[in-house]
Amino acid sequence: MKARINSVLGISMKTIARILFGLIAVLTFALGARANVSLPDVISEGMVLQQGQAIPIWGKADPGEVVTVHFAGQSKKTIAAMDGTWRVKLDPMRANATPATMIISGKNTIELKNILIGEVWLVSGQSNMERLLSETANGEAAIAAANHPLIRLFNVSRQVAFKRAPPPLATWQPCSPQTIKQFSAAGYYFGVELERELRVPIGLINSSYGGSQAEAWTPVEYLLASEDLRPTVERKKIWDEERPRVRADYDEALKKWRADSDKAKAAGARPSPSPAVPDALREYRIASSIYDGMIAPIIPFFIRGAIWYQGESNEARAQQYGVLLPTMIRAWRERWGEGNFPFGIVQLPNYRDPKPEPSDEAWSHLREAQRRTALHTPNTGLIVTIDIGEAHDIHPKNKLDVGKRMALWALVDVYGRKMTKSGPIFRNAKIAASKIILTFDEVGQGLRIRDGDELDEFAIAGADHKWRWASAKIVAKDRIEVWSDVVSQPLAVRYAFNNNPKHPNLTNETRLPAAPFRTDDWPGPSDGKR
């Protein structure tokens, strides 16, 4: 058969093989000649690079292609790996507000203009970090005054992250009344404070998604490695099986709601709220989904640190959150490869109707999980907001004070300013006969009562685990005695532990509120929920 083919074609099989090989080589060369060096979206014109650190610049090219990066008098050269990836590191540079140009060259040349060097921060979380200036107190005035050309904004698109829109993920924009409209209000106020205090360019990367849960921001490998967190991944299998039925039920409910709404409007009545979207239809609640789409694409862009405002959607699993949040922080730090970069946690604010008696609710336990994460995770801080929430709005409109408190933490813990960074933080407790002695950190010039003559919001309990309001007295610069005439043998104390404490008035000279806390480890309402 082989001889017959040879005789028909008049050429040998070896000759055919040489021809095919030559064609493949020509095609490969032609395709390679047309390939371009490319960069991730976060490395683009107008960006801010972190001062004082070796800065990674990376992208893709042809395997074996020589890529050179020129910037600020530096020239770094590398060769693309077999998978086409390449990376160089620029030497550390001082802050510089004079725009500079970066040139990346290989088979093509990319020119990036208007680059500054300063401080770069990631702000992330769910809807309270996502909240726009126009949706907050005095937002329109803040927008009109938002002329800060040395603050650069990179607002990661939710649509691009889930491939509902074409790239880019975002573009760097100078802060102006036009560009700030779609940016995080808390993040903006944070950046303004940093620029005012540090007097260097500020780069803000906002990667936030309303309604998201922390497991969606965590790489799946880290979730699977934990027995406590594995159910967050396994839930996807259930949702995949249920999705067709859930979709049909939801579409039917939506159809009925629209018909009922039309009737209500015609009758001059107010339509009922639309049916809630089931979790099985919320792709942003799938484990690792937001990490993959909105965090991984910006790694390893060098950041000074991150601020995290999230937790509302994890309320029902507050105990699990005590494992989940530190796992997410560890995952981000390991994936970035920068070590334990600073991480600030905005503690959930007061919310819902105040209750007359001490209560034990998941929202408060979520706050406690945030406090303990900040306490036990290296280089991690707590930003307390227990006094600036709203009883009937899960999205408090005061984001100015949130941003200022975020900045105060960063200025002290990250930049070494000699100030008291927060209200008092509980350190430890000691039982002394019928009293419990509490000791605090971050007392500044000493513990104080913010309003009134007596400390409020302290509760005490004995062996029956029944909480009763307690008396409390400042007995030293950093100590408080707590007692109750009806609890002769106290075991534990809680402070401002209701969802919405009426009058949390423990403070220091900053007049910032002490963080809510508990001294016990007794079971809570969310224990065991995964």
mmCIF file of C-alpha atoms in Angstrom, residues 278-437:
data_model
loop_
_atom_site.group_PDB
_atom_site.id
_atom_site.type_symbol
_atom_site.label_atom_id
_atom_site.label_comp_id
_atom_site.label_asym_id
_atom_site.label_seq_id
_atom_site.Cartn_x
_atom_site.Cartn_y
_atom_site.Cartn_z
ATOM 1 C CA PRO A 278 -32.633 32.364 45.112
ATOM 2 C CA ASP A 279 -29.013 31.666 46.038
ATOM 3 C CA ALA A 280 -28.843 28.953 43.354
ATOM 4 C CA LEU A 281 -29.183 31.711 40.732
ATOM 5 C CA ARG A 282 -26.587 34.023 42.273
ATOM 6 C CA GLU A 283 -23.269 33.223 40.611
ATOM 7 C CA TYR A 284 -21.483 35.649 42.924
ATOM 8 C CA ARG A 285 -22.291 33.373 45.867
ATOM 9 C CA ILE A 286 -20.482 30.400 44.372
ATOM 10 C CA ALA A 287 -17.322 29.569 46.302
ATOM 11 C CA SER A 288 -14.186 31.159 44.791
ATOM 12 C CA SER A 289 -16.163 32.806 41.967
ATOM 13 C CA ILE A 290 -15.380 36.430 42.816
ATOM 14 C CA TYR A 291 -11.815 35.635 43.781
ATOM 15 C CA ASP A 292 -11.300 34.094 40.339
ATOM 16 C CA GLY A 293 -12.919 37.013 38.517
ATOM 17 C CA MET A 294 -12.084 40.110 40.565
ATOM 18 C CA ILE A 295 -9.005 39.375 42.709
ATOM 19 C CA ALA A 296 -6.830 36.867 40.812
ATOM 20 C CA PRO A 297 -6.580 39.120 37.702
ATOM 21 C CA ILE A 298 -4.909 41.902 39.723
ATOM 22 C CA ILE A 299 -2.381 39.637 41.479
ATOM 23 C CA PRO A 300 0.615 40.247 41.841
ATOM 24 C CA PHE A 301 0.152 44.038 41.374
ATOM 25 C CA PHE A 302 1.956 45.378 44.440
ATOM 26 C CA ILE A 303 -0.352 46.813 47.100
ATOM 27 C CA ARG A 304 0.570 48.373 50.423
ATOM 28 C CA GLY A 305 -2.451 46.750 52.031
ATOM 29 C CA ALA A 306 -6.162 45.970 51.885
ATOM 30 C CA ILE A 307 -9.322 47.169 53.634
ATOM 31 C CA TRP A 308 -12.235 44.716 53.913
ATOM 32 C CA TYR A 309 -15.863 45.715 54.625
ATOM 33 C CA GLN A 310 -18.017 42.589 54.423
ATOM 34 C CA GLY A 311 -19.878 40.117 56.590
ATOM 35 C CA GLU A 312 -23.543 41.021 56.312
ATOM 36 C CA SER A 313 -24.235 38.112 53.949
ATOM 37 C CA ASN A 314 -22.422 35.660 56.240
ATOM 38 C CA GLU A 315 -24.453 36.613 59.320
ATOM 39 C CA ALA A 316 -26.339 33.304 59.501
ATOM 40 C CA ARG A 317 -22.997 31.427 59.705
ATOM 41 C CA ALA A 318 -21.189 33.744 62.114
ATOM 42 C CA GLN A 319 -19.280 30.962 63.867
ATOM 43 C CA GLN A 320 -18.003 29.626 60.537
ATOM 44 C CA TYR A 321 -16.962 33.173 59.607
ATOM 45 C CA GLY A 322 -14.440 33.001 62.433
ATOM 46 C CA VAL A 323 -12.628 30.372 60.349
ATOM 47 C CA LEU A 324 -13.501 31.734 56.917
ATOM 48 C CA LEU A 325 -12.231 35.307 57.289
ATOM 49 C CA PRO A 326 -8.709 34.452 58.505
ATOM 50 C CA THR A 327 -8.538 31.761 55.809
ATOM 51 C CA MET A 328 -9.385 34.308 53.126
ATOM 52 C CA ILE A 329 -6.791 36.746 54.473
ATOM 53 C CA ARG A 330 -4.128 34.023 54.508
ATOM 54 C CA ALA A 331 -5.049 32.975 50.965
ATOM 55 C CA TRP A 332 -4.764 36.501 49.607
ATOM 56 C CA ARG A 333 -1.424 37.049 51.295
ATOM 57 C CA GLU A 334 0.004 33.772 50.050
ATOM 58 C CA ARG A 335 -1.248 34.296 46.502
ATOM 59 C CA TRP A 336 0.143 37.844 46.390
ATOM 60 C CA GLY A 337 3.479 36.669 47.727
ATOM 61 C CA GLU A 338 4.152 39.939 49.576
ATOM 62 C CA GLY A 339 4.161 38.451 53.062
ATOM 63 C CA ASN A 340 1.663 39.573 55.693
ATOM 64 C CA PHE A 341 0.639 42.842 54.075
ATOM 65 C CA PRO A 342 -1.570 45.100 56.264
ATOM 66 C CA PHE A 343 -5.227 44.099 56.321
ATOM 67 C CA GLY A 344 -7.933 46.283 57.883
ATOM 68 C CA ILE A 345 -11.340 44.830 58.820
ATOM 69 C CA VAL A 346 -14.330 47.162 59.083
ATOM 70 C CA GLN A 347 -16.449 45.713 61.880
ATOM 71 C CA LEU A 348 -20.191 45.601 61.178
ATOM 72 C CA PRO A 349 -22.129 48.574 62.626
ATOM 73 C CA ASN A 350 -25.171 48.732 64.869
ATOM 74 C CA TYR A 351 -28.291 47.544 63.022
ATOM 75 C CA ARG A 352 -31.969 46.657 63.603
ATOM 76 C CA ASP A 353 -34.246 47.817 66.423
ATOM 77 C CA PRO A 354 -32.610 48.197 69.840
ATOM 78 C CA LYS A 355 -33.702 45.677 72.461
ATOM 79 C CA PRO A 356 -34.305 46.492 76.130
ATOM 80 C CA GLU A 357 -32.495 43.420 77.479
ATOM 81 C CA PRO A 358 -29.163 41.761 76.639
ATOM 82 C CA SER A 359 -29.593 39.619 73.538
ATOM 83 C CA ASP A 360 -27.651 36.867 71.807
ATOM 84 C CA GLU A 361 -27.899 37.228 68.029
ATOM 85 C CA ALA A 362 -25.884 36.179 65.012
ATOM 86 C CA TRP A 363 -25.112 39.751 63.861
ATOM 87 C CA SER A 364 -23.260 40.394 67.123
ATOM 88 C CA HIS A 365 -21.397 37.095 66.865
ATOM 89 C CA LEU A 366 -20.300 38.030 63.333
ATOM 90 C CA ARG A 367 -18.844 41.232 64.746
ATOM 91 C CA GLU A 368 -17.076 39.159 67.387
ATOM 92 C CA ALA A 369 -15.600 36.907 64.687
ATOM 93 C CA GLN A 370 -14.224 40.034 63.019
ATOM 94 C CA ARG A 371 -12.738 41.276 66.296
ATOM 95 C CA ARG A 372 -11.058 37.961 67.060
ATOM 96 C CA THR A 373 -9.717 37.680 63.513
ATOM 97 C CA ALA A 374 -8.094 41.099 63.858
ATOM 98 C CA LEU A 375 -6.709 40.127 67.269
ATOM 99 C CA HIS A 376 -5.203 36.779 66.258
ATOM 100 C CA THR A 377 -4.152 37.399 62.625
ATOM 101 C CA PRO A 378 -0.751 39.094 62.174
ATOM 102 C CA ASN A 379 -0.685 42.669 60.868
ATOM 103 C CA THR A 380 -4.474 42.921 60.877
ATOM 104 C CA GLY A 381 -6.530 45.767 62.342
ATOM 105 C CA LEU A 382 -10.132 46.469 63.337
ATOM 106 C CA ILE A 383 -12.107 49.542 62.274
ATOM 107 C CA VAL A 384 -15.045 49.960 64.674
ATOM 108 C CA THR A 385 -18.366 51.439 63.475
ATOM 109 C CA ILE A 386 -20.726 50.465 66.314
ATOM 110 C CA ASP A 387 -21.928 54.083 66.681
ATOM 111 C CA ILE A 388 -22.570 55.093 63.059
ATOM 112 C CA GLY A 389 -24.999 52.453 61.789
ATOM 113 C CA GLU A 390 -28.730 52.834 61.202
ATOM 114 C CA ALA A 391 -31.451 50.725 62.784
ATOM 115 C CA HIS A 392 -33.500 50.322 59.615
ATOM 116 C CA ASP A 393 -30.893 50.532 56.868
ATOM 117 C CA ILE A 394 -28.232 47.885 56.369
ATOM 118 C CA HIS A 395 -26.393 50.485 54.268
ATOM 119 C CA PRO A 396 -25.651 53.373 56.666
ATOM 120 C CA LYS A 397 -25.255 56.667 54.834
ATOM 121 C CA ASN A 398 -22.313 57.899 56.900
ATOM 122 C CA LYS A 399 -19.338 56.653 54.918
ATOM 123 C CA LEU A 400 -17.204 59.705 55.684
ATOM 124 C CA ASP A 401 -16.442 58.532 59.219
ATOM 125 C CA VAL A 402 -15.900 54.969 57.984
ATOM 126 C CA GLY A 403 -13.256 56.202 55.548
ATOM 127 C CA LYS A 404 -11.620 58.423 58.153
ATOM 128 C CA ARG A 405 -11.396 55.568 60.656
ATOM 129 C CA MET A 406 -9.933 53.301 57.996
ATOM 130 C CA ALA A 407 -7.297 55.943 57.308
ATOM 131 C CA LEU A 408 -6.561 56.487 61.014
ATOM 132 C CA TRP A 409 -5.826 52.785 61.443
ATOM 133 C CA ALA A 410 -3.533 52.819 58.393
ATOM 134 C CA LEU A 411 -1.719 55.993 59.442
ATOM 135 C CA VAL A 412 -0.867 54.504 62.837
ATOM 136 C CA ASP A 413 -0.345 50.802 62.134
ATOM 137 C CA VAL A 414 1.118 51.036 58.631
ATOM 138 C CA TYR A 415 2.751 54.456 58.463
ATOM 139 C CA GLY A 416 3.885 54.782 62.077
ATOM 140 C CA ARG A 417 2.053 57.938 63.108
ATOM 141 C CA LYS A 418 2.121 58.511 66.865
ATOM 142 C CA MET A 419 -1.598 58.727 67.575
ATOM 143 C CA THR A 420 -4.288 56.655 69.236
ATOM 144 C CA LYS A 421 -5.730 54.718 66.307
ATOM 145 C CA SER A 422 -9.122 53.712 67.713
ATOM 146 C CA GLY A 423 -11.338 53.440 70.727
ATOM 147 C CA PRO A 424 -10.415 50.949 73.483
ATOM 148 C CA ILE A 425 -9.890 47.297 72.535
ATOM 149 C CA PHE A 426 -10.575 44.556 75.101
ATOM 150 C CA ARG A 427 -7.432 42.666 76.184
ATOM 151 C CA ASN A 428 -8.359 40.265 78.995
ATOM 152 C CA ALA A 429 -10.658 39.575 81.940
ATOM 153 C CA LYS A 430 -10.052 38.404 85.502
ATOM 154 C CA ILE A 431 -12.673 37.235 87.980
ATOM 155 C CA ALA A 432 -12.242 38.854 91.401
ATOM 156 C CA ALA A 433 -14.868 37.515 93.840
ATOM 157 C CA SER A 434 -18.196 39.048 92.781
ATOM 158 C CA LYS A 435 -16.643 41.299 90.140
ATOM 159 C CA ILE A 436 -14.885 40.913 86.819
ATOM 160 C CA ILE A 437 -11.887 43.127 86.062
#
